[in-house]
Structure formats: structure tokens, C-alpha cells
Coordinates of N, CA and C in Angstrom, one line a residue:
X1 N 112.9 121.7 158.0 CA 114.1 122.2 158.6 C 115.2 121.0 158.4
X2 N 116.7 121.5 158.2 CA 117.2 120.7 158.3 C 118.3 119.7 159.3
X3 N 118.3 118.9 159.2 CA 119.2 118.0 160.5 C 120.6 118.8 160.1
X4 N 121.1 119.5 160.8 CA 122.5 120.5 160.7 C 123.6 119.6 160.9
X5 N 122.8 118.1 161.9 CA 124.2 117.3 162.4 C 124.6 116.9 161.5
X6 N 123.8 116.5 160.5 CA 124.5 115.3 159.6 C 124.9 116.1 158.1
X7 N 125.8 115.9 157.8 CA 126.6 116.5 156.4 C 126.7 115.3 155.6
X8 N 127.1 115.3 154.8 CA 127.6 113.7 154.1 C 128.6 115.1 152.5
X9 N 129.5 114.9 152.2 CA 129.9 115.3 151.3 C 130.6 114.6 149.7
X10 N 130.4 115.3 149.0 CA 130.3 114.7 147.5 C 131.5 114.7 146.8
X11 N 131.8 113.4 146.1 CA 133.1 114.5 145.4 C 133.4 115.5 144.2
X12 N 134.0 116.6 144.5 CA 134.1 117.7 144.2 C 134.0 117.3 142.2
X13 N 133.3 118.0 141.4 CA 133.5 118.4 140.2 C 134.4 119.5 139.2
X14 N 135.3 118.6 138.9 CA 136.8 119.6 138.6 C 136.5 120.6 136.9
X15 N 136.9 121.5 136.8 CA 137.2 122.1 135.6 C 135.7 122.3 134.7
X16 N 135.4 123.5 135.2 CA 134.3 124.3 134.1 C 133.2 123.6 134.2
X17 N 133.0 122.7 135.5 CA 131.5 122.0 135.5 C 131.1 122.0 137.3
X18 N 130.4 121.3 137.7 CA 129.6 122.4 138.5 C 130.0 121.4 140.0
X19 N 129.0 122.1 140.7 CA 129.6 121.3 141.9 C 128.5 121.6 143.2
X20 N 128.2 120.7 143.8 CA 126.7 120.5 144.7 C 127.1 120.3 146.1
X21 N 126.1 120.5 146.7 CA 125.8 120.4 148.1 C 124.4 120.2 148.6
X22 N 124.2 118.6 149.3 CA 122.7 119.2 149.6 C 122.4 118.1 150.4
X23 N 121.2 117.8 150.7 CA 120.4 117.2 151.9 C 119.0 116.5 151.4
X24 N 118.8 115.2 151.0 CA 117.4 114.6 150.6 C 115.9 115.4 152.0
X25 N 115.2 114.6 151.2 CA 114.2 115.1 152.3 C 114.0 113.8 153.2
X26 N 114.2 114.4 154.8 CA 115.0 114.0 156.0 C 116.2 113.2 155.7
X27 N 117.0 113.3 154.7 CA 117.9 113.0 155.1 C 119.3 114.0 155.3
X28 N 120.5 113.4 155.4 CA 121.4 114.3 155.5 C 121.7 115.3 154.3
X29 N 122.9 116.4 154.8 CA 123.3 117.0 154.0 C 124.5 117.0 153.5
X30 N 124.5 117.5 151.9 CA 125.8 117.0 151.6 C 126.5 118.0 150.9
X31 N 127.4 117.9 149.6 CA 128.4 119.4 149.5 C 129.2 118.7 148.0
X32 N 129.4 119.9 146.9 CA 130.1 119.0 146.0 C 130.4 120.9 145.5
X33 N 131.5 120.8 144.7 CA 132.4 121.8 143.6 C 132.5 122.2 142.8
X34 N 132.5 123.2 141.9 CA 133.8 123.0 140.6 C 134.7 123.8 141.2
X35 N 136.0 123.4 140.7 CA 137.1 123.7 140.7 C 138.2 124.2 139.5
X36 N 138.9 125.2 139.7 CA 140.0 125.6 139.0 C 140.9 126.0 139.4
X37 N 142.5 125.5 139.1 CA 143.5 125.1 139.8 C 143.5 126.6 140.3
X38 N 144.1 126.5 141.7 CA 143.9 128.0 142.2 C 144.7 129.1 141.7
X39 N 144.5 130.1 143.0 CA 144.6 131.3 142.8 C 146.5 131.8 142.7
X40 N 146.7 132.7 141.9 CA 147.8 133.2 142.1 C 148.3 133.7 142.8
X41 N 149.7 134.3 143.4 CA 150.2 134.2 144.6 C 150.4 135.8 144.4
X42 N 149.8 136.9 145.3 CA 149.6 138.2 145.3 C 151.2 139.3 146.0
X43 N 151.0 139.8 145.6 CA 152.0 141.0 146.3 C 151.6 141.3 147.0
X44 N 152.2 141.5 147.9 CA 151.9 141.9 149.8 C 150.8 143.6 149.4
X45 N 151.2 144.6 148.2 CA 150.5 145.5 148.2 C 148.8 145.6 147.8
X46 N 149.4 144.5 146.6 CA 147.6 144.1 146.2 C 147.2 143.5 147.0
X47 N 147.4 142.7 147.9 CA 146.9 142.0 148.9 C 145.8 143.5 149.9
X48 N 146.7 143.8 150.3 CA 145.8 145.1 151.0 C 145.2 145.7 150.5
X49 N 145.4 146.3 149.2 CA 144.4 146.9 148.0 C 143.2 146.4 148.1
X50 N 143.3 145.1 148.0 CA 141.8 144.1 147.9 C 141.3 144.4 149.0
X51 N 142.1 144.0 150.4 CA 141.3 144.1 152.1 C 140.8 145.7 151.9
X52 N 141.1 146.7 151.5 CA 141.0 148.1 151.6 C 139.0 148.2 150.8
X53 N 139.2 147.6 149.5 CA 138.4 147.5 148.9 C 137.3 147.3 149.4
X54 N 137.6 146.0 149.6 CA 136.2 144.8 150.8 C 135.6 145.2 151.6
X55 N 136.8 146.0 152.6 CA 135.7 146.7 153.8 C 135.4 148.3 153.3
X56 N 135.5 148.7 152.5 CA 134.7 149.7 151.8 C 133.5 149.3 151.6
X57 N 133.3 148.2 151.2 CA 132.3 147.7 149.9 C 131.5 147.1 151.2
X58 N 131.9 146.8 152.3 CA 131.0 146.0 153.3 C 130.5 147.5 154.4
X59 N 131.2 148.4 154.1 CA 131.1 149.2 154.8 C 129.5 150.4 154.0
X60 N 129.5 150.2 152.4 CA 128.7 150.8 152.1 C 127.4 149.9 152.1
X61 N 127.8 148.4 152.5 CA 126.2 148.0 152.5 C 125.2 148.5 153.7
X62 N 126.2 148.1 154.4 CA 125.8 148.4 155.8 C 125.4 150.0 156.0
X63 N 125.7 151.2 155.4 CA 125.2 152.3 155.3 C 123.8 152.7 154.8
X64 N 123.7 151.8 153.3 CA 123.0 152.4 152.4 C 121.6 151.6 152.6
X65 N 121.7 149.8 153.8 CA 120.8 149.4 153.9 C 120.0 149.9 155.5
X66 N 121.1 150.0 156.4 CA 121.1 149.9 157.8 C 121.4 148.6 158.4
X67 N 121.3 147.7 157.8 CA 121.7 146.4 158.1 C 122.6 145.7 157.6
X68 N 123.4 145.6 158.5 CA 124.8 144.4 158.4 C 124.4 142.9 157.6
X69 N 124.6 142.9 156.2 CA 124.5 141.9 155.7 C 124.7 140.4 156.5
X70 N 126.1 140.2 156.7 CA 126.8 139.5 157.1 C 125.8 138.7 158.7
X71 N 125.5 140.0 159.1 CA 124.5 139.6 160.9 C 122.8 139.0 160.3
X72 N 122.5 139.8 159.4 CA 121.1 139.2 158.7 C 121.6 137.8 157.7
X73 N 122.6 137.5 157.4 CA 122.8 136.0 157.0 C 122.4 134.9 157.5
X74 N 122.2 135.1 159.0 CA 122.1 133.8 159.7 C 120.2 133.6 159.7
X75 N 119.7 134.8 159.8 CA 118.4 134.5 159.2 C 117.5 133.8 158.6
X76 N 116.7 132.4 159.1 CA 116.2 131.4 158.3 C 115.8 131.8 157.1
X77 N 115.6 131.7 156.3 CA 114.7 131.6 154.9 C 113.2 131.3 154.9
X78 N 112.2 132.0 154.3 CA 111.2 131.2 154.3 C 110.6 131.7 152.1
X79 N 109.5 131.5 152.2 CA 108.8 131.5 150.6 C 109.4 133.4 150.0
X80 N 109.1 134.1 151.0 CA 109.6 135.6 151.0 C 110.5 136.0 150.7
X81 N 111.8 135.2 151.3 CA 113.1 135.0 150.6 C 113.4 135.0 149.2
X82 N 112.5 134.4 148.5 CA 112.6 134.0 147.1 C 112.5 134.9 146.4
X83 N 114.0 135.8 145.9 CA 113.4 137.1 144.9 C 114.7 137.0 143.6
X84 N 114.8 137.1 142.7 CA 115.3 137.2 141.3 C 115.9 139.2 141.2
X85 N 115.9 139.4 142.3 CA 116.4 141.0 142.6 C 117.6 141.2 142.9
X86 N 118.8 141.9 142.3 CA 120.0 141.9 143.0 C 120.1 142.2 144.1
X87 N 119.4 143.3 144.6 CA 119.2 144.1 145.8 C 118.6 143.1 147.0
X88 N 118.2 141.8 146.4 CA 117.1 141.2 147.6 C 117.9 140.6 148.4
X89 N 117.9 140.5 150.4 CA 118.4 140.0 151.1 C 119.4 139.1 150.5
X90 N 118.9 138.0 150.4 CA 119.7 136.5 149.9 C 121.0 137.1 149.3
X91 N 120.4 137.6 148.1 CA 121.6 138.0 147.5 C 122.9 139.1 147.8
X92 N 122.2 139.9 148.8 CA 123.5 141.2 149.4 C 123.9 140.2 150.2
X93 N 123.1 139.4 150.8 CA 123.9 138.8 152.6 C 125.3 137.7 151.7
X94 N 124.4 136.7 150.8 CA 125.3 135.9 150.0 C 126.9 136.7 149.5
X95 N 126.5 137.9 149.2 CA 127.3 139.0 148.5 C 128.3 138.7 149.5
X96 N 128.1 139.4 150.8 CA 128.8 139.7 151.4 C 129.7 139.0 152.2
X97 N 129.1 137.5 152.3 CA 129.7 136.6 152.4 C 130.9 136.0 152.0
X98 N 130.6 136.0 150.4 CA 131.8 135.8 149.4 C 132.7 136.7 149.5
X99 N 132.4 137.7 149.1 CA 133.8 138.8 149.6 C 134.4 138.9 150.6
X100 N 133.5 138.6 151.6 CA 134.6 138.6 152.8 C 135.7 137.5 152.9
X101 N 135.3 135.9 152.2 CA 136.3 135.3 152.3 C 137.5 135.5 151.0
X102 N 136.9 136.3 149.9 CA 137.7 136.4 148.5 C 138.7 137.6 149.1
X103 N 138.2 138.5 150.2 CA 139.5 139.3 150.6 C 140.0 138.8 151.4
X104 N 139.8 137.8 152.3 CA 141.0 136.9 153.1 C 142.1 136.4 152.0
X105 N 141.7 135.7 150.8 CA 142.2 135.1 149.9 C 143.2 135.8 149.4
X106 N 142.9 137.0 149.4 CA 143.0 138.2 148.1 C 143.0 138.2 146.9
X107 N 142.0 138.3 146.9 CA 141.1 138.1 145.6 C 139.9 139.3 145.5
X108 N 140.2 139.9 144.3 CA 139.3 141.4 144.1 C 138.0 140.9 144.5
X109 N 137.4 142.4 145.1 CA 135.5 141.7 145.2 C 134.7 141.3 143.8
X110 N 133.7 140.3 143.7 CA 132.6 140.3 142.5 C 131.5 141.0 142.9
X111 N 130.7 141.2 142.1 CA 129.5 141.7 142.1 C 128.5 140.4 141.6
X112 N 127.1 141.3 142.1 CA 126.2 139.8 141.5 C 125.5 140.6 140.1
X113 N 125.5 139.6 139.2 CA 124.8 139.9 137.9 C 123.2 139.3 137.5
X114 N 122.6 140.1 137.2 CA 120.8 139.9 136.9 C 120.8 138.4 136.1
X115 N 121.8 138.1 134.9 CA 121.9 136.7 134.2 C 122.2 135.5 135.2
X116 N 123.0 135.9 135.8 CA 123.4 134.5 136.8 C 122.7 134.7 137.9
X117 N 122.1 135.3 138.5 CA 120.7 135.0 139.2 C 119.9 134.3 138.7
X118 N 118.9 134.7 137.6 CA 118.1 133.9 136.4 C 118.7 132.5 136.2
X119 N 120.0 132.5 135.7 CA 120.5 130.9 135.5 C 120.2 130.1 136.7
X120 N 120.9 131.1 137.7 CA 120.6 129.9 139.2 C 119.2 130.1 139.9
X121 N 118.5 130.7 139.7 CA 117.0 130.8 140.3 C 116.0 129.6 139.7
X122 N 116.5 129.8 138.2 CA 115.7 128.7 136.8 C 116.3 127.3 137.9
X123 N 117.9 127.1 137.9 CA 118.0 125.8 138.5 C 117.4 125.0 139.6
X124 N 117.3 126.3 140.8 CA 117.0 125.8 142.3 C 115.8 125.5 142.2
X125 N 115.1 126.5 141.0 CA 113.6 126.2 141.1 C 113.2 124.9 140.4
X126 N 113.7 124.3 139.2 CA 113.4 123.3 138.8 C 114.1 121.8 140.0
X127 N 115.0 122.1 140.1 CA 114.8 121.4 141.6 C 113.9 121.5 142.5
X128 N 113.8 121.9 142.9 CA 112.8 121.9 143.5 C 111.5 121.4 143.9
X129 N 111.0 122.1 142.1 CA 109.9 121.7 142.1 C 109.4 120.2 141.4
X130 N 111.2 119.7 140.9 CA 111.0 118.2 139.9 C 111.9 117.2 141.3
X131 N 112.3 117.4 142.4 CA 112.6 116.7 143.4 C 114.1 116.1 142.9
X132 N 114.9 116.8 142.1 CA 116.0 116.0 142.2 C 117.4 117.0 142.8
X133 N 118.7 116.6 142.6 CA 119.7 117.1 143.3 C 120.6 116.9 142.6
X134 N 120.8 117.5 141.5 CA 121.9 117.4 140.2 C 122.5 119.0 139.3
X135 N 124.0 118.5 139.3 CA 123.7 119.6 138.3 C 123.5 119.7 137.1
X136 N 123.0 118.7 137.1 CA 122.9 118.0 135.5 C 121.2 118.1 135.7
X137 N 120.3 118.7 134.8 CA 118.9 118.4 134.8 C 118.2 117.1 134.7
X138 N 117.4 116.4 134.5 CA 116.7 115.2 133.9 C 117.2 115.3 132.6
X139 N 117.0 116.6 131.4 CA 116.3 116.8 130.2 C 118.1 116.9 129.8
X140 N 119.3 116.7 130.4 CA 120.5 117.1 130.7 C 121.3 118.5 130.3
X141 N 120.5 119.0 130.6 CA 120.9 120.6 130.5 C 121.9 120.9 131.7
X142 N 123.3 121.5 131.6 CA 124.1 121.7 132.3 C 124.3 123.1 132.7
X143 N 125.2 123.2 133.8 CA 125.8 124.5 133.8 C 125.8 125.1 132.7
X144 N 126.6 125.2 132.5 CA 127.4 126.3 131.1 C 126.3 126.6 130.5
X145 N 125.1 125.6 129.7 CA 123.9 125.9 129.1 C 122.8 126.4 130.1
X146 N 122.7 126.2 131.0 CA 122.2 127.5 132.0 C 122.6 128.9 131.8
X147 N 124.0 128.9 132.0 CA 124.5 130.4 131.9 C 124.0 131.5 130.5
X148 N 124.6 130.4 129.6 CA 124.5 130.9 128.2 C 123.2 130.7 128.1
X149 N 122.4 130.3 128.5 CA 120.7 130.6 127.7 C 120.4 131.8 128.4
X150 N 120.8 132.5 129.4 CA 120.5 133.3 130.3 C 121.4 134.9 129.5
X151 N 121.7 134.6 128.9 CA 122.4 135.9 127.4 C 123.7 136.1 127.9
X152 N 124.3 135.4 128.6 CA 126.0 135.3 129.8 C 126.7 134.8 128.7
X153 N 128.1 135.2 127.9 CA 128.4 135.1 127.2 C 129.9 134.8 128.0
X154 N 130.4 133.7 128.2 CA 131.2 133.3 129.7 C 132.6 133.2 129.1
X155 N 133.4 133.4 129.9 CA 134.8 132.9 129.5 C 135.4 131.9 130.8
X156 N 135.0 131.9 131.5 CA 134.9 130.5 132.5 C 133.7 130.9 133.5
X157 N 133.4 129.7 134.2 CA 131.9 129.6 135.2 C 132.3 128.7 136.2
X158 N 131.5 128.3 137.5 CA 131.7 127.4 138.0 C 130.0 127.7 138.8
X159 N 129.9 126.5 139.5 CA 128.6 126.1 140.1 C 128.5 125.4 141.4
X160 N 128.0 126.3 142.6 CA 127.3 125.3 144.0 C 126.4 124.8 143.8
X161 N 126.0 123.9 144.4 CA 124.1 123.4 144.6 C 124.3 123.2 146.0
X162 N 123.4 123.3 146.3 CA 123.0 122.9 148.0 C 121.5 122.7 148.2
X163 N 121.7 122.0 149.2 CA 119.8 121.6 149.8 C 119.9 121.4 151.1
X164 N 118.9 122.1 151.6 CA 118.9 122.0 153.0 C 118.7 122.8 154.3
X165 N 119.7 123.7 153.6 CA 120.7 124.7 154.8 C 119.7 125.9 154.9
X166 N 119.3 126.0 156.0 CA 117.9 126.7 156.4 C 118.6 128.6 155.9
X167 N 119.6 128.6 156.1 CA 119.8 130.5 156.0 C 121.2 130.8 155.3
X168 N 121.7 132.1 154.5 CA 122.7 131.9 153.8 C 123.7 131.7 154.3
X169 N 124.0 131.9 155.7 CA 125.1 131.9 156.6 C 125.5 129.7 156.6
X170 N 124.4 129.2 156.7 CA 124.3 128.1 157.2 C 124.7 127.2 155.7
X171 N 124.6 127.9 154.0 CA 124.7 127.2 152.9 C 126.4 127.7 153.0
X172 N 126.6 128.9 153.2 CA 128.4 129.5 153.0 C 129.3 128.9 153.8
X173 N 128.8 128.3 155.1 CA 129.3 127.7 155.8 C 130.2 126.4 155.5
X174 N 128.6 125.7 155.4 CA 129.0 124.5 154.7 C 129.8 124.4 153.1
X175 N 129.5 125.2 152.4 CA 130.3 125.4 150.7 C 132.2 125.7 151.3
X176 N 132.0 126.9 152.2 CA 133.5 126.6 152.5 C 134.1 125.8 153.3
X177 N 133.5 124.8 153.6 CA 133.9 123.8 154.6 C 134.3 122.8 153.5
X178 N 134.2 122.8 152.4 CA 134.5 121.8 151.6 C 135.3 122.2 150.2
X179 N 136.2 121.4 150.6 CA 137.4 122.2 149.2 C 137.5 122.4 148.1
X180 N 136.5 121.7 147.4 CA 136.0 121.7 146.2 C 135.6 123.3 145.7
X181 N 134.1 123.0 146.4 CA 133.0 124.7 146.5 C 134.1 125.9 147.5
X182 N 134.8 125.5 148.1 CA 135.7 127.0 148.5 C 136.4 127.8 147.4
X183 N 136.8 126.9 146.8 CA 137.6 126.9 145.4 C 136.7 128.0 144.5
X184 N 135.7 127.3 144.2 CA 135.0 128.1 143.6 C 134.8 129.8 143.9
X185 N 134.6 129.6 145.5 CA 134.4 131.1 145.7 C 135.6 131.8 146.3
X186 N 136.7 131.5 146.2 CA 138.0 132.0 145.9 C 138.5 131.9 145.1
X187 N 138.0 131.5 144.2 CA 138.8 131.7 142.8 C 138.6 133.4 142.4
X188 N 140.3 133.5 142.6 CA 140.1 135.4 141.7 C 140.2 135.5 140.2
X189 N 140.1 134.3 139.2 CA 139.2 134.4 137.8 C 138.1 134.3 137.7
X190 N 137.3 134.2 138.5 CA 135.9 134.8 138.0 C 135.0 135.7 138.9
X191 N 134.9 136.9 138.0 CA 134.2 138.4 138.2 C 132.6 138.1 138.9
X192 N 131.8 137.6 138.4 CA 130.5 137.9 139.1 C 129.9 136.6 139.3
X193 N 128.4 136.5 140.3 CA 128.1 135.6 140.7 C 126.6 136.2 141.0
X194 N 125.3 134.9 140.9 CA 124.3 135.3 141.3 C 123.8 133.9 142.0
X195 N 122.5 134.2 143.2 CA 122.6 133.4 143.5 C 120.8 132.9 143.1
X196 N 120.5 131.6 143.3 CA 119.4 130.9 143.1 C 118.4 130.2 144.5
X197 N 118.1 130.7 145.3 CA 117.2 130.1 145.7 C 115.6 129.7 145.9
X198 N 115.0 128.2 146.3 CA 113.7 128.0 146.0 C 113.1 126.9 147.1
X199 N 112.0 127.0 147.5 CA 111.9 125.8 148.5 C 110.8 124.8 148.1
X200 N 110.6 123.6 148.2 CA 110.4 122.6 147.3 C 109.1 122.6 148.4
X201 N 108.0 122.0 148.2 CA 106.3 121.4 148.6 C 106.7 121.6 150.2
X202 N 107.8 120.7 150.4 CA 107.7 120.3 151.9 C 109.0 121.4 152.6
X203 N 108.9 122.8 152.3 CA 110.0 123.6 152.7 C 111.3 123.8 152.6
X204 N 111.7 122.6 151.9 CA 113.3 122.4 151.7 C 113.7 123.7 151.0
X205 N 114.5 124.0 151.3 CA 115.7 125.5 150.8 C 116.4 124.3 149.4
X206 N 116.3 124.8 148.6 CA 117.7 124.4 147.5 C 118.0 125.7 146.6
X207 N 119.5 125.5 146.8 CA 120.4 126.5 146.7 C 121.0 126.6 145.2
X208 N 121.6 127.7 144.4 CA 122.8 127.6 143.3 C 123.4 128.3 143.2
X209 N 124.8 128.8 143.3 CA 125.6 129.7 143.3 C 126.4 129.6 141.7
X210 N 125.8 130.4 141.0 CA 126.5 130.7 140.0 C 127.4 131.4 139.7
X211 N 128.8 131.3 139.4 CA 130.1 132.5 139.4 C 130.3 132.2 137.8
X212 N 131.1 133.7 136.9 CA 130.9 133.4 135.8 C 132.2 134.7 135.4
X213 N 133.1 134.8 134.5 CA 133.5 135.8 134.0 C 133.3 135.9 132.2
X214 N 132.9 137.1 132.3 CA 132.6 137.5 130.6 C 133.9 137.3 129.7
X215 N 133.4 137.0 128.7 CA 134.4 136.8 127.0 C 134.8 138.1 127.2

């Protein structure tokens, strides 16, 4: 589990490369970005168009599952959690997460994509299970070459990492507490996102939020 008091954050990674958040084992947790200069400045009507959208879209989760994403977010994680399924918890609660702050923003909802799950599930896992906290691999395989080995054929991407943060409420928290990784998930240039989670020998959660829009 992790110490929730202690944060320590990174500095943010700008322009088409990735950006982390995380927590050693016992130690603190920390937080890093990519970034792209922000968002455009909306018309009062698309502004509402988007909020109109959002709570549709939050409105059909909650129909079609019975459960309120957003309320099952705070939910610890354990080995169970771990699914490569669009449909699986992690990823509706994560879902619903992002959109609700991308319609604050006003910014159209994303969807999550089967490739950028795989790219970020391959990451969190080899974290995990090789003990480091990069978005850079050992072997130095990067974002972008994550996405793209994964058949994502991108016209921009960006990347969270995180370690630590016991439930998805507790990783979104912290990513938008930090300017860098908010960025990312308000950015209204890029369309879809999947998420990666894996828990290392000794329980640790490590996280990857991959966002990506197609050529």
C-alpha cells in the first residue's frame, strides 16, 4: 500500500513524449507529463454541446453497468483488476474519469482503444515486473514505439506513468494535481486513450495512461 502523504513530483515531459508519476517501493510518490500547448478557446455553444454529451455518456454507463463508474473508482485495486478488456472496471472507471474533467475543460469525450491498452498494459507490466520507473524502457524503447508496435498509426500521443496509487480515483487525482499530466488529459487533440495497469512481487500498482489520435 501506499504512503498517500508523501507525493514528490517530476518535471513534466514536454511535446510528444511521455510523462510519469510514481512511488519507489516504500518510498514516496511522485507525478511527471507530456504536454501540448493547450487547448483552444471554445464557443459558449460547443462548450455545452460537450457538457450535454458527457453526461449522456456518464449517464449510459451507469445504466448499462448498474454501477457508477466514477463511485467504484475509489475502489482499491488488487491482481483481479488486471484486465487488457475495454469493458474491465479500471478502464470504464478511468474512462469516466477523464471525461468528466475533458467536459469541464470542454473538450469532446475520448473513448478507450484495444491498441493503447496493449501499449500501456505491455508498459506497466514490464515495470513492474523489471522494477524500474521510466518512460523510457532499459532496452530504450519509448512511447511512440510502444504505440506504434501496438498497429496505432498516431498523429500525436502523450503518456502518464504512475506507481503507487492504490485505486483509479487515487492515480487521476494525483495526474490532475500536476500540470504537466492534466494537460495531457485535457488536451482536446487527442481522441482516444487506454489504460495499463500491473502490480509488481510486492503489490505495488504501476500505472500508464496512454492518449493517442489517429493519422
Amino acid at each position: 500500500m501506499c504512503d498517500c502523504a508523501t507525493r514528490v513530483l517530476a518535471a513534466p515531459l514536454v511535446n510528444r513524449r511521455a510523462s510519469r508519476i510514481g512511488r519507489g517501493a516504500g518510498g514516496p510518490k511522485g507525478i511527471s507529463a507530456d504536454m501540448r500547448k493547450p487547448l483552444v478557446v471554445l464557443g459558449a455553444a460547443v462548450l455545452m454541446a460537450a457538457a450535454q454529451q458527457a453526461n449522456a455518456l456518464e449517464m449510459r454507463q451507469v445504466s448499462d453497468s448498474g454501477v457508477d463508474p466514477i463511485v467504484a473508482s475509489r475502489t482499491a485495486v488488487t491482481a483481479a483488476s488486471v484486465s487488457t478488456s475495454p469493458q474491465a472496471p479500471v478502464q470504464q472507471q478511468v474512462l469516466a474519469l477523464v471525461n468528466r474533467h475533458r467536459r469541464a475543460a470542454g473538450c469532446a469525450t475520448i473513448t478507450v482503444d484495444q491498441r493503447l491498452i496493449a501499449a500501456a498494459s505491455r508498459h506497466a507490466g514490464d515495470m513492474a515486473r523489471r522494477g524500474y520507473f521510466d518512460h523510457e524502457s532499459p532496452g530504450g524503447e519509448r512511447a511512440g514505439n510502444r504505440v506504434s508496435d501496438a498497429g496505432y498509426v498516431w498523429s500525436r500521443y502523450g503518456e502518464n506513468i504512475a506507481r503507487g496509487q492504490d485505486s483509479p480515483f487515487e492515480v487521476m487525482t494525483d495526474w490532475m494535481n500536476s500540470p504537466g499530466h492534466r494537460e495531457n488529459i485535457v488536451d482536446c487533440r487527442l481522441d482516444q486513450m487506454g489504460v495499463g495497469l500491473a502490480l509488481s512481487s510486492d503489490g505495488t500498482p504501476y500505472w500508464v495512461q496512454e492518449f493517442a489520435t489517429p493519422r
